[in-house]
PDB file of C-alpha atoms and ligand atoms in Angstrom:
ATOM      1  CA  UNK Q   2     -21.699  47.321 101.624  1.00  0.00           C
ATOM      2  CA  UNK Q   3     -18.053  46.373 102.237  1.00  0.00           C
ATOM      3  CA  UNK Q   4     -17.007  46.551 105.842  1.00  0.00           C
ATOM      4  CA  UNK Q   5     -13.762  45.398 107.467  1.00  0.00           C
ATOM      5  CA  UNK Q   6     -13.775  44.510 111.189  1.00  0.00           C
ATOM      6  CA  UNK Q   7     -11.231  45.863 113.671  1.00  0.00           C
ATOM      7  CA  UNK Q   8      -8.834  43.497 115.464  1.00  0.00           C
ATOM      8  CA  UNK Q   9     -10.847  44.059 118.638  1.00  0.00           C
ATOM      9  CA  UNK Q  10     -14.037  42.976 116.907  1.00  0.00           C
ATOM     10  CA  UNK Q  11     -12.377  39.792 115.651  1.00  0.00           C
ATOM     11  CA  UNK Q  12     -10.963  39.120 119.121  1.00  0.00           C
ATOM     12  CA  UNK Q  13     -14.368  39.606 120.794  1.00  0.00           C
ATOM     13  CA  UNK Q  14     -16.043  37.347 118.245  1.00  0.00           C
ATOM     14  CA  UNK Q  15     -13.427  34.646 118.916  1.00  0.00           C
ATOM     15  CA  UNK Q  16     -14.126  35.008 122.628  1.00  0.00           C
ATOM     16  CA  UNK Q  17     -17.890  34.655 122.063  1.00  0.00           C
ATOM     17  CA  UNK Q  18     -17.161  31.606 119.898  1.00  0.00           C
ATOM     18  CA  UNK Q  19     -15.159  30.023 122.726  1.00  0.00           C
ATOM     19  CA  UNK Q  20     -17.838  30.786 125.308  1.00  0.00           C
ATOM     20  CA  UNK Q  21     -21.002  30.144 123.290  1.00  0.00           C
ATOM     21  CA  UNK Q  22     -19.797  27.963 120.387  1.00  0.00           C
ATOM     22  CA  UNK Q  23     -21.916  24.968 121.260  1.00  0.00           C
ATOM     23  CA  UNK Q  24     -25.071  26.677 122.474  1.00  0.00           C
ATOM     24  CA  UNK Q  25     -25.274  29.243 119.667  1.00  0.00           C
ATOM     25  CA  UNK Q  26     -23.432  28.023 116.571  1.00  0.00           C
ATOM     26  CA  UNK Q  27     -23.378  24.246 116.940  1.00  0.00           C
ATOM     27  CA  UNK Q  28     -27.072  24.281 117.822  1.00  0.00           C
ATOM     28  CA  UNK Q  29     -27.775  25.948 114.454  1.00  0.00           C
ATOM     29  CA  UNK Q  30     -25.387  23.683 112.489  1.00  0.00           C
ATOM     30  CA  UNK Q  31     -27.023  20.596 114.028  1.00  0.00           C
ATOM     31  CA  UNK Q  32     -30.376  21.610 112.520  1.00  0.00           C
ATOM     32  CA  UNK Q  33     -29.031  21.984 108.965  1.00  0.00           C
ATOM     33  CA  UNK Q  34     -30.422  19.303 106.608  1.00  0.00           C
ATOM     34  CA  UNK Q  35     -27.233  17.354 105.789  1.00  0.00           C
ATOM     35  CA  UNK Q  36     -26.713  13.723 104.808  1.00  0.00           C
ATOM     36  CA  UNK Q  37     -22.951  14.253 104.615  1.00  0.00           C
ATOM     37  CA  UNK Q  38     -22.392  14.501 100.854  1.00  0.00           C
ATOM     38  CA  UNK Q  39     -23.881  17.905 100.029  1.00  0.00           C
ATOM     39  CA  UNK Q  40     -22.416  20.967  98.361  1.00  0.00           C
ATOM     40  CA  UNK Q  41     -23.105  23.723 100.911  1.00  0.00           C
ATOM     41  CA  UNK Q  42     -22.698  27.511 100.999  1.00  0.00           C
ATOM     42  CA  UNK Q  43     -22.132  29.513 104.204  1.00  0.00           C
ATOM     43  CA  UNK Q  44     -23.081  32.987 102.996  1.00  0.00           C
ATOM     44  CA  UNK Q  45     -21.444  35.697 105.145  1.00  0.00           C
ATOM     45  CA  UNK Q  46     -19.348  33.143 107.025  1.00  0.00           C
ATOM     46  CA  UNK Q  47     -17.543  35.711 109.214  1.00  0.00           C
ATOM     47  CA  UNK Q  48     -14.819  33.976 111.240  1.00  0.00           C
ATOM     48  CA  UNK Q  49     -16.387  30.559 110.578  1.00  0.00           C
ATOM     49  CA  UNK Q  50     -18.434  30.203 113.754  1.00  0.00           C
ATOM     50  CA  UNK Q  51     -21.123  28.015 112.154  1.00  0.00           C
ATOM     51  CA  UNK Q  52     -18.823  26.631 109.449  1.00  0.00           C
ATOM     52  CA  UNK Q  53     -16.605  25.074 112.133  1.00  0.00           C
ATOM     53  CA  UNK Q  54     -19.491  22.820 113.156  1.00  0.00           C
ATOM     54  CA  UNK Q  55     -21.072  22.434 109.690  1.00  0.00           C
ATOM     55  CA  UNK Q  56     -17.882  21.259 107.907  1.00  0.00           C
ATOM     56  CA  UNK Q  57     -17.466  18.223 110.153  1.00  0.00           C
ATOM     57  CA  UNK Q  58     -20.964  17.066 109.167  1.00  0.00           C
ATOM     58  CA  UNK Q  59     -19.953  16.922 105.480  1.00  0.00           C
ATOM     59  CA  UNK Q  60     -17.346  14.120 105.269  1.00  0.00           C
ATOM     60  CA  UNK Q  61     -18.175  13.472 101.598  1.00  0.00           C
ATOM     61  CA  UNK Q  62     -19.363  16.944 100.674  1.00  0.00           C
ATOM     62  CA  UNK Q  63     -17.909  20.415 100.417  1.00  0.00           C
ATOM     63  CA  UNK Q  64     -18.510  23.652 102.281  1.00  0.00           C
ATOM     64  CA  UNK Q  65     -17.940  26.989 100.525  1.00  0.00           C
ATOM     65  CA  UNK Q  66     -17.360  29.864 102.952  1.00  0.00           C
ATOM     66  CA  UNK Q  67     -18.106  33.183 101.278  1.00  0.00           C
ATOM     67  CA  UNK Q  68     -17.588  36.623 102.773  1.00  0.00           C
ATOM     68  CA  UNK Q  69     -17.296  40.098 101.351  1.00  0.00           C
ATOM     69  CA  UNK Q  70     -14.624  40.997 103.935  1.00  0.00           C
ATOM     70  CA  UNK Q  71     -10.982  39.951 103.473  1.00  0.00           C
ATOM     71  CA  UNK Q  72     -10.334  40.146 107.217  1.00  0.00           C
ATOM     72  CA  UNK Q  73     -13.293  38.005 108.215  1.00  0.00           C
ATOM     73  CA  UNK Q  74     -12.377  35.483 105.547  1.00  0.00           C
ATOM     74  CA  UNK Q  75      -8.788  35.314 106.812  1.00  0.00           C
ATOM     75  CA  UNK Q  76     -10.120  34.734 110.338  1.00  0.00           C
ATOM     76  CA  UNK Q  77     -12.340  31.976 108.888  1.00  0.00           C
ATOM     77  CA  UNK Q  78      -9.337  30.318 107.179  1.00  0.00           C
ATOM     78  CA  UNK Q  79      -7.676  30.225 110.599  1.00  0.00           C
ATOM     79  CA  UNK Q  80     -10.719  28.735 112.353  1.00  0.00           C
ATOM     80  CA  UNK Q  81     -11.091  26.029 109.691  1.00  0.00           C
ATOM     81  CA  UNK Q  82      -7.414  25.341 109.009  1.00  0.00           C
ATOM     82  CA  UNK Q  83      -7.745  21.645 109.871  1.00  0.00           C
ATOM     83  CA  UNK Q  84     -10.577  20.945 107.415  1.00  0.00           C
ATOM     84  CA  UNK Q  85      -9.902  19.675 103.891  1.00  0.00           C
ATOM     85  CA  UNK Q  86     -13.489  19.900 102.643  1.00  0.00           C
ATOM     86  CA  UNK Q  87     -13.788  23.700 102.804  1.00  0.00           C
ATOM     87  CA  UNK Q  88     -13.131  26.305 100.141  1.00  0.00           C
ATOM     88  CA  UNK Q  89     -13.000  30.058 100.740  1.00  0.00           C
ATOM     89  CA  UNK Q  90     -14.449  32.665  98.443  1.00  0.00           C
ATOM     90  CA  UNK Q  91     -14.017  36.386  98.896  1.00  0.00           C
ATOM     91  CA  UNK Q  92     -16.625  38.582  97.280  1.00  0.00           C
ATOM     92  CA  UNK Q  93     -20.274  38.935  96.514  1.00  0.00           C
ATOM     93  CA  UNK Q  94     -23.142  36.551  95.933  1.00  0.00           C
ATOM     94  CA  UNK Q  95     -23.037  37.462  92.227  1.00  0.00           C
ATOM     95  CA  UNK Q  96     -19.893  35.268  91.929  1.00  0.00           C
ATOM     96  CA  UNK Q  97     -21.881  32.103  92.573  1.00  0.00           C
ATOM     97  CA  UNK Q  98     -22.579  29.665  89.757  1.00  0.00           C
ATOM     98  CA  UNK Q  99     -26.201  28.725  89.074  1.00  0.00           C
ATOM     99  CA  UNK Q 100     -27.569  25.509  90.605  1.00  0.00           C
ATOM    100  CA  UNK Q 101     -24.357  24.609  92.413  1.00  0.00           C
ATOM    101  CA  UNK Q 102     -25.500  24.082  96.035  1.00  0.00           C
ATOM    102  CA  UNK Q 103     -27.763  21.616  97.826  1.00  0.00           C
ATOM    103  CA  UNK Q 104     -27.941  23.824 100.920  1.00  0.00           C
ATOM    104  CA  UNK Q 105     -27.329  27.548 101.420  1.00  0.00           C
ATOM    105  CA  UNK Q 106     -27.377  28.949 104.938  1.00  0.00           C
ATOM    106  CA  UNK Q 107     -27.110  32.488 106.315  1.00  0.00           C
ATOM    107  CA  UNK Q 108     -26.458  33.041 110.013  1.00  0.00           C
ATOM    108  CA  UNK Q 109     -26.960  36.605 111.244  1.00  0.00           C
ATOM    109  CA  UNK Q 110     -26.071  38.114 107.864  1.00  0.00           C
ATOM    110  CA  UNK Q 111     -29.166  39.235 105.928  1.00  0.00           C
ATOM    111  CA  UNK Q 112     -30.431  41.669 108.583  1.00  0.00           C
ATOM    112  CA  UNK Q 113     -27.265  43.766 108.108  1.00  0.00           C
ATOM    113  CA  UNK Q 114     -27.710  44.158 104.344  1.00  0.00           C
ATOM    114  CA  UNK Q 115     -29.585  47.131 102.865  1.00  0.00           C
ATOM    115  CA  UNK Q 116     -32.911  46.480 101.148  1.00  0.00           C
ATOM    116  CA  UNK Q 117     -31.515  47.462  97.745  1.00  0.00           C
ATOM    117  CA  UNK Q 118     -28.567  45.065  98.160  1.00  0.00           C
ATOM    118  CA  UNK Q 119     -30.902  42.293  99.340  1.00  0.00           C
ATOM    119  CA  UNK Q 120     -32.717  42.700  96.023  1.00  0.00           C
ATOM    120  CA  UNK Q 121     -29.494  41.516  94.335  1.00  0.00           C
ATOM    121  CA  UNK Q 122     -28.257  39.091  96.997  1.00  0.00           C
ATOM    122  CA  UNK Q 123     -31.398  36.986  97.492  1.00  0.00           C
ATOM    123  CA  UNK Q 124     -31.983  36.203  93.775  1.00  0.00           C
ATOM    124  CA  UNK Q 125     -28.276  35.282  93.460  1.00  0.00           C
ATOM    125  CA  UNK Q 126     -28.532  32.919  96.455  1.00  0.00           C
ATOM    126  CA  UNK Q 127     -31.714  31.280  95.183  1.00  0.00           C
ATOM    127  CA  UNK Q 128     -30.235  30.852  91.677  1.00  0.00           C
ATOM    128  CA  UNK Q 129     -27.175  29.188  93.209  1.00  0.00           C
ATOM    129  CA  UNK Q 130     -29.404  26.452  94.700  1.00  0.00           C
ATOM    130  CA  UNK Q 131     -30.046  23.235  92.784  1.00  0.00           C
ATOM    131  CA  UNK Q 132     -33.723  22.324  92.226  1.00  0.00           C
ATOM    132  CA  UNK Q 133     -34.912  20.774  95.493  1.00  0.00           C
ATOM    133  CA  UNK Q 134     -32.152  22.639  97.339  1.00  0.00           C
ATOM    134  CA  UNK Q 135     -32.699  24.188 100.761  1.00  0.00           C
ATOM    135  CA  UNK Q 136     -32.163  27.742 102.016  1.00  0.00           C
ATOM    136  CA  UNK Q 137     -31.915  28.257 105.784  1.00  0.00           C
ATOM    137  CA  UNK Q 138     -31.560  31.546 107.603  1.00  0.00           C
ATOM    138  CA  UNK Q 139     -31.323  32.576 111.242  1.00  0.00           C
ATOM    139  CA  UNK Q 140     -31.739  36.318 111.802  1.00  0.00           C
ATOM    140  CA  UNK Q 141     -32.528  38.463 114.857  1.00  0.00           C
ATOM    141  CA  UNK Q 142     -36.208  39.214 115.317  1.00  0.00           C
ATOM    142  CA  UNK Q 143     -35.611  42.732 116.625  1.00  0.00           C
ATOM    143  CA  UNK Q 144     -35.968  44.361 113.181  1.00  0.00           C
ATOM    144  CA  UNK Q 145     -39.354  43.045 112.075  1.00  0.00           C
ATOM    145  CA  UNK Q 146     -39.459  45.285 109.000  1.00  0.00           C
ATOM    146  CA  UNK Q 147     -36.196  43.805 107.709  1.00  0.00           C
ATOM    147  CA  UNK Q 148     -37.450  40.280 108.407  1.00  0.00           C
ATOM    148  CA  UNK Q 149     -40.551  41.032 106.286  1.00  0.00           C
ATOM    149  CA  UNK Q 150     -38.376  42.255 103.385  1.00  0.00           C
ATOM    150  CA  UNK Q 151     -36.176  39.132 103.582  1.00  0.00           C
ATOM    151  CA  UNK Q 152     -39.174  36.774 103.631  1.00  0.00           C
ATOM    152  CA  UNK Q 153     -40.906  38.645 100.801  1.00  0.00           C
ATOM    153  CA  UNK Q 154     -37.842  38.529  98.543  1.00  0.00           C
ATOM    154  CA  UNK Q 155     -37.189  34.841  99.228  1.00  0.00           C
ATOM    155  CA  UNK Q 156     -40.757  33.865  98.404  1.00  0.00           C
ATOM    156  CA  UNK Q 157     -40.710  36.083  95.274  1.00  0.00           C
ATOM    157  CA  UNK Q 158     -37.819  33.932  94.074  1.00  0.00           C
ATOM    158  CA  UNK Q 159     -39.738  30.635  93.896  1.00  0.00           C
ATOM    159  CA  UNK Q 160     -38.736  29.283  97.287  1.00  0.00           C
ATOM    160  CA  UNK Q 161     -41.428  27.514  99.294  1.00  0.00           C
ATOM    161  CA  UNK Q 162     -41.483  27.918 103.099  1.00  0.00           C
ATOM    162  CA  UNK Q 163     -40.990  24.582 104.873  1.00  0.00           C
ATOM    163  CA  UNK Q 164     -40.319  25.308 108.550  1.00  0.00           C
ATOM    164  CA  UNK Q 165     -40.200  28.338 110.787  1.00  0.00           C
ATOM    165  CA  UNK Q 166     -39.398  28.716 114.458  1.00  0.00           C
ATOM    166  CA  UNK Q 167     -38.302  31.299 116.986  1.00  0.00           C
ATOM    167  CA  UNK Q 168     -35.377  30.489 119.247  1.00  0.00           C
ATOM    168  CA  UNK Q 169     -34.028  32.343 122.248  1.00  0.00           C
ATOM    169  CA  UNK Q 170     -30.264  32.547 121.749  1.00  0.00           C
ATOM    170  CA  UNK Q 171     -27.869  33.249 124.643  1.00  0.00           C
ATOM    171  CA  UNK Q 172     -26.783  36.937 124.611  1.00  0.00           C
ATOM    172  CA  UNK Q 173     -28.315  37.551 121.144  1.00  0.00           C
ATOM    173  CA  UNK Q 174     -31.994  37.279 122.119  1.00  0.00           C
ATOM    174  CA  UNK Q 175     -34.859  36.017 119.957  1.00  0.00           C
ATOM    175  CA  UNK Q 176     -34.062  34.931 116.430  1.00  0.00           C
ATOM    176  CA  UNK Q 177     -36.158  33.634 113.552  1.00  0.00           C
ATOM    177  CA  UNK Q 178     -35.040  30.430 111.831  1.00  0.00           C
ATOM    178  CA  UNK Q 179     -36.712  29.752 108.482  1.00  0.00           C
ATOM    179  CA  UNK Q 180     -36.238  26.881 106.046  1.00  0.00           C
ATOM    180  CA  UNK Q 181     -37.229  27.093 102.344  1.00  0.00           C
ATOM    181  CA  UNK Q 182     -37.167  24.597  99.477  1.00  0.00           C
ATOM    182  CA  UNK Q 183     -36.451  25.488  95.853  1.00  0.00           C
ATOM    183  CA  UNK Q 184     -38.994  24.000  93.469  1.00  0.00           C
TER     184      UNK Q 184
HETATM  185  C1  SAM Y  41     -22.740  39.564 111.796  1.00  0.00           C
HETATM  186  S1  SAM Y  41     -21.538  38.790 110.788  1.00  0.00           S
HETATM  187  C2  SAM Y  41     -22.054  37.069 110.940  1.00  0.00           C
HETATM  188  C3  SAM Y  41     -20.940  36.117 110.650  1.00  0.00           C
HETATM  189  C4  SAM Y  41     -21.274  34.630 110.853  1.00  0.00           C
HETATM  190  N1  SAM Y  41     -22.278  34.197 109.903  1.00  0.00           N
HETATM  191  C5  SAM Y  41     -21.700  34.388 112.280  1.00  0.00           C
HETATM  192  O1  SAM Y  41     -22.880  34.177 112.536  1.00  0.00           O
HETATM  193  O2  SAM Y  41     -20.834  34.418 113.171  1.00  0.00           O
HETATM  194  C6  SAM Y  41     -22.054  39.189 109.122  1.00  0.00           C
HETATM  195  C7  SAM Y  41     -21.067  38.740 108.059  1.00  0.00           C
HETATM  196  O3  SAM Y  41     -21.640  38.898 106.765  1.00  0.00           O
HETATM  197  C8  SAM Y  41     -20.683  39.444 105.873  1.00  0.00           C
HETATM  198  N2  SAM Y  41     -21.401  40.142 104.801  1.00  0.00           N
HETATM  199  C9  SAM Y  41     -22.148  41.263 104.896  1.00  0.00           C
HETATM  200  N3  SAM Y  41     -22.652  41.592 103.686  1.00  0.00           N
HETATM  201  C10 SAM Y  41     -22.227  40.657 102.819  1.00  0.00           C
HETATM  202  C11 SAM Y  41     -22.409  40.447 101.413  1.00  0.00           C
HETATM  203  N4  SAM Y  41     -23.144  41.286 100.665  1.00  0.00           N
HETATM  204  N5  SAM Y  41     -21.820  39.387 100.824  1.00  0.00           N
HETATM  205  C12 SAM Y  41     -21.063  38.535 101.587  1.00  0.00           C
HETATM  206  N6  SAM Y  41     -20.844  38.679 102.905  1.00  0.00           N
HETATM  207  C13 SAM Y  41     -21.426  39.727 103.517  1.00  0.00           C
HETATM  208  C14 SAM Y  41     -19.854  40.373 106.769  1.00  0.00           C
HETATM  209  O4  SAM Y  41     -18.584  40.674 106.217  1.00  0.00           O
HETATM  210  C15 SAM Y  41     -19.760  39.549 108.061  1.00  0.00           C
HETATM  211  O5  SAM Y  41     -18.675  38.672 108.054  1.00  0.00           O
END
């Protein structure tokens, strides 16, 4: 579902990024499995909160920031204006080419997507991974039914669970972080 944020929402997110950037977003980016030369997708990048920390870990790779919202993507362009290894893509997961990414990550995105849309989004994300590629998500644990749907759809699409942990995130509460490998 397409949704454009208000200016206030973008402002408040920027404020949260300034206050909690390291403890929330950098902490997640630091756990992503990068060597530095990967092709990586930030699905639902928002204003680039995680991308800001992920891009600097890819000196010889490339980060694609994808968002369905023009306004969030413009805010992301602003956050990442100093990086040369980032490209911006506005639209849906269906735009993605098959087997083009080594790592795909989703940070607080999938829980907001309806079940019927997830049935399109998750296969598109898994197809966009190269064989051996890695999918990582971090989503709030509050909606356990949604988490079950996400996990079910990912495993239906030939991804093998590798790691799983629960973290307590400042302000946001408990979140589930799962890592999957594409066979
Ligand atoms: C809660 S925000 C999280 C943004 C960022 N990942 C973060 O953690 O700060 C969710 C983002 O996902 C985007 N989004 C929602 N559904 C989407 C879809 N089907 N395809 C691409 N982006 C989507 C929204 O526009 C929004 O920017």
